[in-house]
Amino acid sequence: MKRALTTGVTGQDGSYLTELLLSKGYEVHGIIRRASTFHTERIDHLYQDPHLRGTRLFLHYGDLSDSVTLVKLLNELKPDEIYHLGAQSHVRVSFDIPEYTADINAVGTIRILEAIRQAGVRPRFYQASSSEMFGKVVEIPQRETTPFHPRSPYGVSKVFAFWATVNYRESYGLFAANGVLFNHESPRRGETFVTRKISRAVAHIKAGLQKKVYLGNLEAKRDWGYAPEYTEAMWLILQQDSPDDYVIATGETHSVQEFCEEAFGLVGLDWRRYVELDQRYLRPAEVDVLMGDPSKAKKRLGWEPKVKFKELVKIMVEADVKALEDRLAGKVPAVEDERP
Ligand code: NAP
Ligand code: F7E
């Protein structure tokens, strides 16, 4: 049985990846941060499953700022594969907390890579790199050879982590690979990212519980894909004969305004009546347009995106409408008090 260690297991991608790895028969170990409230909602369905918890799914307290614990965990667990997904992942917030963002995303990656060396283990290592590294893009579409020009402390931190991964591969022969993933969304997407903010607002406005949604730059364009498919690409990247870096994207780009049009349109509403601009959501420097070229991933990994823009919006809006209906009908089951 293969053993995987995942940072960021409580996040959007961590939860889908954990499902995938468990379905493939892996033993999965996830690192979680201690918080004063529960924040394991995305993996509770797995953790509370008696067939998985304590048998094939294990959670360990740790933090990307704490190298001692990382070394200890690697020594104890000796994983075959590490999926390094943990990060301060919000671009707008990275302008407010740049030092923390750099410490967790950039130095945190070095901490894990050094922990691998100090523990004397040879796991395959996946780094969650980002299309934000392309930033002020020099070509459209962006591919593996496109130069980076990050536009935020988040983007800068991810460029550091990208090159750290390449450097440990070249210096120490580690199987270390970057997935350069473009935006990927789902009903489990954090509520302050723009797609989920819109899909939740649509559900609440339709139900008469919210009047407006306040957004920033409606002109920004993104290449939005479906998160479960992207976590499958992560796994494929670590199953290759040799480590390499891959762009994972849909090859399409759409604006935030188009997302609004489509999402409100699905419930028969005109977005222009409900969307207001709020300067607070603008960024000091913006990434205007992202569009990836996933042809290397298709050729080498056999990976192709299936869910495209309209279907993605539909999945997200329908999920938020249903979740709200269930909550209002009192159908949401009480959460068992069994989280770690
Ligand atoms: P997410 O939902 O924000 O999840 C981030 C995860 O990192 C959470 O589990 C979080 O734990 C954990 N984390 C944050 N700070 C930490 C710390 N100091 N120590 C340990 N863990 C920490 O992000 P996501 O969308 O799943 O993205 C996964 C990774 O892919 C991230 O590295 C992100 O930067 C990168 N990425 C995402 C996208 C995208 O479109 N989603 C695209 C490209 C790259 P808590 O639950 O405790 O907060
Ligand atoms: O913004 C605009 C905003 O925060 C998308 C992270 O997963 O993907 C994500 O980063 C666009 C930007 O995602 C609002 O200005 C307008 O142009 O959903 P977002 P992001 O910044 O692209 C990359 C690939 C990652 O790696 C990151 O970890 O939407 N926008 N109005 C808004 N954005 C937000 N959040 N909120 C608004 O009200």
GROMACS .gro file of C-alpha atoms and ligand atoms in nm:
model
  426
    1MET     CA    1   0.000   0.000   0.000
    2LYS     CA    2   0.140   0.341  -0.098
    3ARG     CA    3   0.158   0.609   0.171
    4ALA     CA    4   0.095   0.977   0.089
    5LEU     CA    5   0.153   1.283   0.305
    6THR     CA    6  -0.049   1.594   0.219
    7THR     CA    7  -0.012   1.950   0.341
    8GLY     CA    8  -0.325   2.163   0.301
    9VAL     CA    9  -0.548   1.858   0.350
   10THR     CA   10  -0.834   2.073   0.486
   11GLY     CA   11  -0.841   2.294   0.175
   12GLN     CA   12  -1.040   2.262  -0.146
   13ASP     CA   13  -0.773   2.064  -0.331
   14GLY     CA   14  -0.661   1.868  -0.025
   15SER     CA   15  -1.010   1.730   0.023
   16TYR     CA   16  -1.055   1.615  -0.340
   17LEU     CA   17  -0.703   1.475  -0.354
   18THR     CA   18  -0.761   1.279  -0.031
   19GLU     CA   19  -1.075   1.126  -0.181
   20LEU     CA   20  -0.883   1.032  -0.494
   21LEU     CA   21  -0.588   0.878  -0.309
   22LEU     CA   22  -0.815   0.680  -0.076
   23SER     CA   23  -1.008   0.550  -0.378
   24LYS     CA   24  -0.677   0.431  -0.522
   25GLY     CA   25  -0.598   0.235  -0.205
   26TYR     CA   26  -0.342   0.475  -0.054
   27GLU     CA   27  -0.284   0.532   0.315
   28VAL     CA   28  -0.321   0.909   0.352
   29HIS     CA   29  -0.165   1.129   0.618
   30GLY     CA   30  -0.269   1.494   0.632
   31ILE     CA   31  -0.115   1.784   0.821
   32ILE     CA   32  -0.367   2.016   0.988
   33ARG     CA   33  -0.321   2.341   1.176
   34ARG     CA   34  -0.453   2.384   1.524
   35ALA     CA   35  -0.732   2.644   1.532
   36SER     CA   36  -0.973   2.756   1.802
   37THR     CA   37  -1.266   2.635   1.593
   38PHE     CA   38  -1.317   2.325   1.381
   39HIS     CA   39  -1.212   2.375   1.021
   40THR     CA   40  -1.220   2.022   0.885
   41GLU     CA   41  -1.561   2.047   0.715
   42ARG     CA   42  -1.427   1.949   0.374
   43ILE     CA   43  -1.285   1.618   0.500
   44ASP     CA   44  -1.527   1.532   0.783
   45HIS     CA   45  -1.713   1.286   0.559
   46LEU     CA   46  -1.386   1.097   0.517
   47TYR     CA   47  -1.251   1.136   0.868
   48GLN     CA   48  -1.574   1.019   1.028
   49ASP     CA   49  -1.595   0.711   0.803
   50PRO     CA   50  -1.507   0.422   1.039
   51HIS     CA   51  -1.360   0.224   0.748
   52LEU     CA   52  -1.109   0.499   0.679
   53ARG     CA   53  -1.032   0.683   1.002
   54GLY     CA   54  -0.753   0.519   1.195
   55THR     CA   55  -0.706   0.264   0.918
   56ARG     CA   56  -0.616   0.457   0.601
   57LEU     CA   57  -0.672   0.824   0.688
   58PHE     CA   58  -0.465   0.992   0.959
   59LEU     CA   59  -0.443   1.357   1.059
   60HIS     CA   60  -0.144   1.514   1.232
   61TYR     CA   61  -0.105   1.857   1.382
   62GLY     CA   62   0.167   2.063   1.219
   63ASP     CA   63   0.234   2.393   1.048
   64LEU     CA   64   0.443   2.507   0.755
   65SER     CA   65   0.615   2.751   0.992
   66ASP     CA   66   0.731   2.462   1.215
   67SER     CA   67   1.023   2.275   1.061
   68VAL     CA   68   1.086   2.056   1.369
   69THR     CA   69   0.743   1.896   1.334
   70LEU     CA   70   0.788   1.852   0.959
   71VAL     CA   71   1.116   1.665   1.011
   72LYS     CA   72   0.956   1.455   1.288
   73LEU     CA   73   0.658   1.362   1.069
   74LEU     CA   74   0.878   1.269   0.774
   75ASN     CA   75   1.099   1.055   0.998
   76GLU     CA   76   0.799   0.875   1.141
   77LEU     CA   77   0.589   0.835   0.828
   78LYS     CA   78   0.847   0.787   0.551
   79PRO     CA   79   0.584   0.862   0.282
   80ASP     CA   80   0.614   0.744  -0.079
   81GLU     CA   81   0.458   1.064  -0.212
   82ILE     CA   82   0.420   1.417  -0.072
   83TYR     CA   83   0.157   1.654  -0.207
   84HIS     CA   84   0.251   2.001  -0.086
   85LEU     CA   85  -0.073   2.199  -0.114
   86GLY     CA   86  -0.064   2.406   0.207
   87ALA     CA   87  -0.040   2.781   0.150
   88GLN     CA   88  -0.175   3.125   0.230
   89SER     CA   89  -0.360   3.100  -0.100
   90HIS     CA   90  -0.550   3.430  -0.126
   91VAL     CA   91  -0.393   3.678  -0.368
   92ARG     CA   92  -0.573   3.990  -0.236
   93VAL     CA   93  -0.489   3.898   0.125
   94SER     CA   94  -0.123   3.851   0.032
   95PHE     CA   95  -0.098   4.230  -0.012
   96ASP     CA   96  -0.213   4.270   0.351
   97ILE     CA   97   0.015   4.001   0.496
   98PRO     CA   98   0.311   3.976   0.257
   99GLU     CA   99   0.567   3.859   0.513
  100TYR     CA  100   0.344   3.579   0.639
  101THR     CA  101   0.261   3.480   0.280
  102ALA     CA  102   0.631   3.456   0.195
  103ASP     CA  103   0.709   3.266   0.515
  104ILE     CA  104   0.442   2.999   0.460
  105ASN     CA  105   0.441   2.968   0.080
  106ALA     CA  106   0.808   3.025  -0.004
  107VAL     CA  107   1.010   2.937   0.309
  108GLY     CA  108   0.750   2.674   0.402
  109THR     CA  109   0.833   2.490   0.079
  110ILE     CA  110   1.204   2.501   0.161
  111ARG     CA  111   1.119   2.370   0.510
  112ILE     CA  112   0.948   2.065   0.362
  113LEU     CA  113   1.222   2.005   0.105
  114GLU     CA  114   1.490   2.031   0.377
  115ALA     CA  115   1.287   1.804   0.606
  116ILE     CA  116   1.294   1.544   0.328
  117ARG     CA  117   1.674   1.570   0.316
  118GLN     CA  118   1.720   1.567   0.691
  119ALA     CA  119   1.492   1.268   0.738
  120GLY     CA  120   1.691   1.085   0.470
  121VAL     CA  121   1.375   0.978   0.284
  122ARG     CA  122   1.318   0.978  -0.095
  123PRO     CA  123   0.948   1.052  -0.151
  124ARG     CA  124   0.812   1.189  -0.476
  125PHE     CA  125   0.729   1.557  -0.416
  126TYR     CA  126   0.448   1.760  -0.576
  127GLN     CA  127   0.458   2.141  -0.552
  128ALA     CA  128   0.130   2.334  -0.593
  129SER     CA  129   0.252   2.602  -0.831
  130SER     CA  130   0.019   2.861  -0.977
  131SER     CA  131  -0.072   3.051  -1.293
  132GLU     CA  132  -0.034   3.363  -1.075
  133MET     CA  133   0.340   3.328  -1.145
  134PHE     CA  134   0.273   3.443  -1.506
  135GLY     CA  135   0.106   3.760  -1.372
  136LYS     CA  136   0.162   4.035  -1.628
  137VAL     CA  137   0.166   3.784  -1.906
  138VAL     CA  138   0.419   3.804  -2.188
  139GLU     CA  139   0.227   3.567  -2.415
  140ILE     CA  140  -0.120   3.417  -2.453
  141PRO     CA  141  -0.171   3.130  -2.393
  142GLN     CA  142   0.081   3.065  -2.115
  143ARG     CA  143   0.278   2.741  -2.131
  144GLU     CA  144   0.566   2.574  -1.945
  145THR     CA  145   0.821   2.795  -2.125
  146THR     CA  146   0.645   3.128  -2.060
  147PRO     CA  147   0.857   3.360  -1.839
  148PHE     CA  148   0.717   3.459  -1.500
  149HIS     CA  149   0.618   3.814  -1.400
  150PRO     CA  150   0.428   3.782  -1.070
  151ARG     CA  151   0.200   4.070  -0.964
  152SER     CA  152   0.144   4.001  -0.593
  153PRO     CA  153   0.330   3.881  -0.283
  154TYR     CA  154   0.142   3.554  -0.340
  155GLY     CA  155   0.272   3.526  -0.697
  156VAL     CA  156   0.625   3.612  -0.585
  157SER     CA  157   0.613   3.349  -0.309
  158LYS     CA  158   0.500   3.085  -0.558
  159VAL     CA  159   0.783   3.171  -0.800
  160PHE     CA  160   1.028   3.108  -0.513
  161ALA     CA  161   0.864   2.775  -0.432
  162PHE     CA  162   0.859   2.676  -0.801
  163TRP     CA  163   1.233   2.732  -0.837
  164ALA     CA  164   1.309   2.573  -0.499
  165THR     CA  165   1.138   2.259  -0.629
  166VAL     CA  166   1.338   2.266  -0.953
  167ASN     CA  167   1.657   2.335  -0.756
  168TYR     CA  168   1.613   2.037  -0.521
  169ARG     CA  169   1.542   1.819  -0.824
  170GLU     CA  170   1.861   1.934  -0.996
  171SER     CA  171   2.080   1.948  -0.683
  172TYR     CA  172   1.979   1.629  -0.502
  173GLY     CA  173   1.813   1.418  -0.769
  174LEU     CA  174   1.482   1.436  -0.585
  175PHE     CA  175   1.168   1.337  -0.776
  176ALA     CA  176   1.027   1.688  -0.737
  177ALA     CA  177   0.766   1.823  -0.981
  178ASN     CA  178   0.560   2.138  -1.025
  179GLY     CA  179   0.199   2.144  -1.134
  180VAL     CA  180   0.137   2.496  -1.265
  181LEU     CA  181  -0.236   2.497  -1.209
  182PHE     CA  182  -0.466   2.765  -1.344
  183ASN     CA  183  -0.771   2.866  -1.137
  184HIS     CA  184  -0.982   2.567  -1.042
  185GLU     CA  185  -1.309   2.589  -0.861
  186SER     CA  186  -1.583   2.373  -0.710
  187PRO     CA  187  -1.860   2.382  -0.451
  188ARG     CA  188  -1.578   2.341  -0.196
  189ARG     CA  189  -1.399   2.657  -0.312
  190GLY     CA  190  -1.327   2.906  -0.032
  191GLU     CA  191  -1.609   3.158   0.003
  192THR     CA  192  -1.393   3.467  -0.058
  193PHE     CA  193  -1.267   3.361  -0.402
  194VAL     CA  194  -1.468   3.531  -0.673
  195THR     CA  195  -1.647   3.230  -0.828
  196ARG     CA  196  -1.775   3.096  -0.498
  197LYS     CA  197  -1.858   3.446  -0.375
  198ILE     CA  198  -2.081   3.485  -0.681
  199SER     CA  199  -2.243   3.137  -0.669
  200ARG     CA  200  -2.325   3.178  -0.297
  201ALA     CA  201  -2.465   3.526  -0.359
  202VAL     CA  202  -2.685   3.396  -0.642
  203ALA     CA  203  -2.834   3.134  -0.406
  204HIS     CA  204  -2.894   3.387  -0.127
  205ILE     CA  205  -3.034   3.656  -0.358
  206LYS     CA  206  -3.266   3.404  -0.526
  207ALA     CA  207  -3.392   3.299  -0.181
  208GLY     CA  208  -3.449   3.665  -0.084
  209LEU     CA  209  -3.180   3.655   0.188
  210GLN     CA  210  -2.934   3.897   0.027
  211LYS     CA  211  -2.988   4.212  -0.180
  212LYS     CA  212  -2.654   4.277  -0.352
  213VAL     CA  213  -2.309   4.132  -0.401
  214TYR     CA  214  -2.009   4.368  -0.392
  215LEU     CA  215  -1.723   4.285  -0.628
  216GLY     CA  216  -1.399   4.442  -0.756
  217ASN     CA  217  -1.256   4.415  -1.107
  218LEU     CA  218  -1.518   4.261  -1.337
  219GLU     CA  219  -1.290   4.275  -1.641
  220ALA     CA  220  -1.026   4.034  -1.513
  221LYS     CA  221  -1.016   3.714  -1.718
  222ARG     CA  222  -0.936   3.371  -1.583
  223ASP     CA  223  -0.897   3.017  -1.714
  224TRP     CA  224  -1.136   2.841  -1.473
  225GLY     CA  225  -1.142   2.460  -1.447
  226TYR     CA  226  -1.301   2.203  -1.216
  227ALA     CA  227  -1.099   2.116  -0.905
  228PRO     CA  228  -1.152   1.736  -0.886
  229GLU     CA  229  -1.006   1.699  -1.237
  230TYR     CA  230  -0.706   1.911  -1.138
  231THR     CA  231  -0.626   1.696  -0.835
  232GLU     CA  232  -0.620   1.395  -1.068
  233ALA     CA  233  -0.352   1.577  -1.270
  234MET     CA  234  -0.146   1.618  -0.949
  235TRP     CA  235  -0.151   1.243  -0.898
  236LEU     CA  236  -0.060   1.174  -1.262
  237ILE     CA  237   0.237   1.412  -1.238
  238LEU     CA  238   0.385   1.197  -0.960
  239GLN     CA  239   0.327   0.868  -1.148
  240GLN     CA  240   0.560   0.954  -1.440
  241ASP     CA  241   0.899   0.791  -1.500
  242SER     CA  242   1.081   1.119  -1.441
  243PRO     CA  243   0.992   1.447  -1.266
  244ASP     CA  244   0.885   1.744  -1.476
  245ASP     CA  245   0.671   2.060  -1.463
  246TYR     CA  246   0.326   2.084  -1.624
  247VAL     CA  247   0.067   2.351  -1.701
  248ILE     CA  248  -0.283   2.234  -1.605
  249ALA     CA  249  -0.559   2.448  -1.757
  250THR     CA  250  -0.869   2.440  -1.978
  251GLY     CA  251  -0.732   2.660  -2.260
  252GLU     CA  252  -1.032   2.895  -2.233
  253THR     CA  253  -1.059   3.234  -2.068
  254HIS     CA  254  -1.366   3.420  -1.936
  255SER     CA  255  -1.416   3.745  -1.746
  256VAL     CA  256  -1.558   3.786  -1.396
  257GLN     CA  257  -1.850   3.968  -1.562
  258GLU     CA  258  -1.919   3.663  -1.783
  259PHE     CA  259  -1.923   3.449  -1.469
  260CYS     CA  260  -2.182   3.685  -1.317
  261GLU     CA  261  -2.396   3.681  -1.634
  262GLU     CA  262  -2.394   3.302  -1.650
  263ALA     CA  263  -2.449   3.243  -1.276
  264PHE     CA  264  -2.737   3.488  -1.231
  265GLY     CA  265  -2.883   3.380  -1.566
  266LEU     CA  266  -2.911   3.019  -1.442
  267VAL     CA  267  -3.170   3.125  -1.182
  268GLY     CA  268  -3.345   3.370  -1.416
  269LEU     CA  269  -3.195   3.691  -1.273
  270ASP     CA  270  -3.023   3.983  -1.448
  271TRP     CA  271  -2.680   4.024  -1.283
  272ARG     CA  272  -2.678   4.402  -1.345
  273ARG     CA  273  -2.949   4.451  -1.081
  274TYR     CA  274  -2.749   4.280  -0.807
  275VAL     CA  275  -2.376   4.335  -0.865
  276GLU     CA  276  -2.221   4.653  -0.716
  277LEU     CA  277  -1.860   4.765  -0.740
  278ASP     CA  278  -1.659   4.804  -0.421
  279GLN     CA  279  -1.307   4.951  -0.438
  280ARG     CA  280  -1.199   4.735  -0.143
  281TYR     CA  281  -1.184   4.431  -0.369
  282LEU     CA  282  -0.945   4.591  -0.618
  283ARG     CA  283  -0.580   4.488  -0.598
  284PRO     CA  284  -0.272   4.716  -0.600
  285ALA     CA  285  -0.158   4.527  -0.911
  286GLU     CA  286  -0.394   4.306  -1.111
  287VAL     CA  287  -0.342   3.999  -1.329
  288ASP     CA  288  -0.556   4.099  -1.627
  289VAL     CA  289  -0.577   3.780  -1.827
  290LEU     CA  290  -0.479   3.418  -1.778
  291MET     CA  291  -0.522   3.143  -2.033
  292GLY     CA  292  -0.320   2.822  -2.019
  293ASP     CA  293  -0.205   2.579  -2.284
  294PRO     CA  294  -0.241   2.226  -2.140
  295SER     CA  295  -0.105   2.044  -2.446
  296LYS     CA  296   0.206   1.908  -2.269
  297ALA     CA  297  -0.016   1.757  -1.998
  298LYS     CA  298  -0.239   1.605  -2.265
  299LYS     CA  299   0.055   1.456  -2.454
  300ARG     CA  300   0.258   1.328  -2.159
  301LEU     CA  301   0.002   1.263  -1.886
  302GLY     CA  302  -0.300   1.183  -2.101
  303TRP     CA  303  -0.481   1.451  -1.897
  304GLU     CA  304  -0.759   1.661  -2.048
  305PRO     CA  305  -1.016   1.891  -1.886
  306LYS     CA  306  -1.374   1.772  -1.926
  307VAL     CA  307  -1.574   2.034  -1.736
  308LYS     CA  308  -1.566   2.368  -1.915
  309PHE     CA  309  -1.690   2.714  -1.814
  310LYS     CA  310  -2.070   2.685  -1.846
  311GLU     CA  311  -2.085   2.346  -1.678
  312LEU     CA  312  -1.858   2.465  -1.399
  313VAL     CA  313  -2.081   2.764  -1.325
  314LYS     CA  314  -2.385   2.534  -1.326
  315ILE     CA  315  -2.223   2.288  -1.084
  316MET     CA  316  -2.136   2.569  -0.843
  317VAL     CA  317  -2.468   2.754  -0.857
  318GLU     CA  318  -2.674   2.436  -0.824
  319ALA     CA  319  -2.465   2.320  -0.529
  320ASP     CA  320  -2.507   2.651  -0.345
  321VAL     CA  321  -2.880   2.667  -0.418
  322LYS     CA  322  -2.923   2.310  -0.287
  323ALA     CA  323  -2.705   2.370   0.021
  324LEU     CA  324  -2.912   2.675   0.112
  325GLU     CA  325  -3.242   2.494   0.055
  326ASP     CA  326  -3.126   2.208   0.278
  327ARG     CA  327  -3.014   2.449   0.549
  328LEU     CA  328  -3.344   2.639   0.538
  329ALA     CA  329  -3.538   2.311   0.550
  330GLY     CA  330  -3.335   2.202   0.855
  331LYS     CA  331  -3.206   1.906   0.657
  332VAL     CA  332  -2.839   1.959   0.729
  333PRO     CA  333  -2.741   1.682   0.971
  334ALA     CA  334  -2.586   1.777   1.303
  335VAL     CA  335  -2.209   1.747   1.283
  336GLU     CA  336  -2.073   1.471   1.502
  337ASP     CA  337  -1.832   1.610   1.756
  338GLU     CA  338  -1.558   1.377   1.644
  339ARG     CA  339  -1.320   1.600   1.462
  340PRO     CA  340  -0.952   1.597   1.559
  341NAP     P1  341  -0.715   2.653   0.009
  341NAP     O1  342  -0.852   2.596  -0.005
  341NAP     O2  343  -0.698   2.793   0.054
  341NAP     O3  344  -0.637   2.556   0.111
  341NAP     C1  345  -0.512   2.594   0.164
  341NAP     C2  346  -0.468   2.489   0.264
  341NAP     O4  347  -0.341   2.529   0.320
  341NAP     C3  348  -0.565   2.472   0.382
  341NAP     O5  349  -0.571   2.336   0.418
  341NAP     C4  350  -0.496   2.552   0.492
  341NAP     O6  351  -0.529   2.510   0.621
  341NAP     C5  352  -0.350   2.519   0.462
  341NAP     N1  353  -0.259   2.613   0.526
  341NAP     C6  354  -0.262   2.748   0.523
  341NAP     N2  355  -0.164   2.799   0.599
  341NAP     C7  356  -0.097   2.693   0.652
  341NAP     C8  357   0.012   2.682   0.741
  341NAP     N3  358   0.073   2.789   0.793
  341NAP     N4  359   0.056   2.558   0.774
  341NAP     C9  360  -0.006   2.447   0.725
  341NAP     N5  361  -0.112   2.452   0.641
  341NAP    C10  362  -0.156   2.575   0.605
  341NAP     O7  363  -0.633   2.635  -0.126
  341NAP     P2  364  -0.664   2.541  -0.254
  341NAP     O8  365  -0.747   2.618  -0.347
  341NAP     O9  366  -0.703   2.408  -0.207
  341NAP    O10  367  -0.517   2.536  -0.319
  341NAP    C11  368  -0.423   2.435  -0.284
  341NAP    C12  369  -0.284   2.481  -0.322
  341NAP    O11  370  -0.279   2.505  -0.463
  341NAP    C13  371  -0.237   2.609  -0.257
  341NAP    O12  372  -0.098   2.600  -0.238
  341NAP    C14  373  -0.268   2.716  -0.361
  341NAP    O13  374  -0.182   2.827  -0.342
  341NAP    C15  375  -0.238   2.639  -0.486
  341NAP     N6  376  -0.311   2.678  -0.608
  341NAP    C16  377  -0.446   2.689  -0.606
  341NAP    C17  378  -0.514   2.719  -0.723
  341NAP    C18  379  -0.664   2.727  -0.728
  341NAP    O14  380  -0.717   2.782  -0.825
  341NAP     N7  381  -0.735   2.673  -0.631
  341NAP    C19  382  -0.441   2.736  -0.842
  341NAP    C20  383  -0.304   2.722  -0.840
  341NAP    C21  384  -0.239   2.691  -0.723
  341NAP     P3  385  -0.654   2.574   0.703
  341NAP    O15  386  -0.773   2.492   0.663
  341NAP    O16  387  -0.612   2.555   0.844
  341NAP    O17  388  -0.665   2.718   0.661
  342F7E     O1  389  -0.985   3.634  -0.812
  342F7E     C1  390  -1.133   3.942  -0.943
  342F7E     C2  391  -0.991   3.949  -0.890
  342F7E     O2  392  -0.954   3.568  -0.573
  342F7E     C3  393  -1.007   3.615  -0.950
  342F7E     C4  394  -0.621   3.145  -0.599
  342F7E     O3  395  -0.669   3.013  -0.588
  342F7E     O4  396  -0.625   3.137  -0.836
  342F7E     C5  397  -0.673   3.208  -0.725
  342F7E     O5  398  -0.630   3.343  -0.730
  342F7E     C6  399  -1.025   3.750  -1.019
  342F7E     C7  400  -0.919   3.853  -0.983
  342F7E     O6  401  -0.864   3.422  -0.762
  342F7E     C8  402  -1.359   4.011  -0.671
  342F7E     O7  403  -0.940   4.083  -0.895
  342F7E     C9  404  -1.333   4.077  -0.876
  342F7E     O8  405  -0.880   3.920  -1.098
  342F7E     O9  406  -1.104   3.429  -0.723
  342F7E     P1  407  -0.983   3.511  -0.709
  342F7E     P2  408  -0.713   3.457  -0.805
  342F7E    O10  409  -0.669   3.586  -0.751
  342F7E    O11  410  -0.707   3.439  -0.952
  342F7E    C10  411  -0.482   3.132  -0.849
  342F7E    C11  412  -0.448   3.049  -0.970
  342F7E    C12  413  -0.414   3.087  -0.725
  342F7E    O12  414  -0.309   3.026  -0.729
  342F7E    C13  415  -0.468   3.141  -0.598
  342F7E    O13  416  -0.427   3.059  -0.488
  342F7E    O14  417  -1.149   3.804  -0.973
  342F7E     N1  418  -1.236   3.985  -0.850
  342F7E     N2  419  -1.408   4.095  -0.766
  342F7E    C14  420  -1.250   3.942  -0.724
  342F7E     N3  421  -1.180   3.849  -0.653
  342F7E    C15  422  -1.220   3.825  -0.525
  342F7E     N4  423  -1.154   3.732  -0.452
  342F7E     N5  424  -1.326   3.891  -0.469
  342F7E    C16  425  -1.398   3.986  -0.538
  342F7E    O15  426  -1.491   4.044  -0.484
   0.00000   0.00000   0.00000
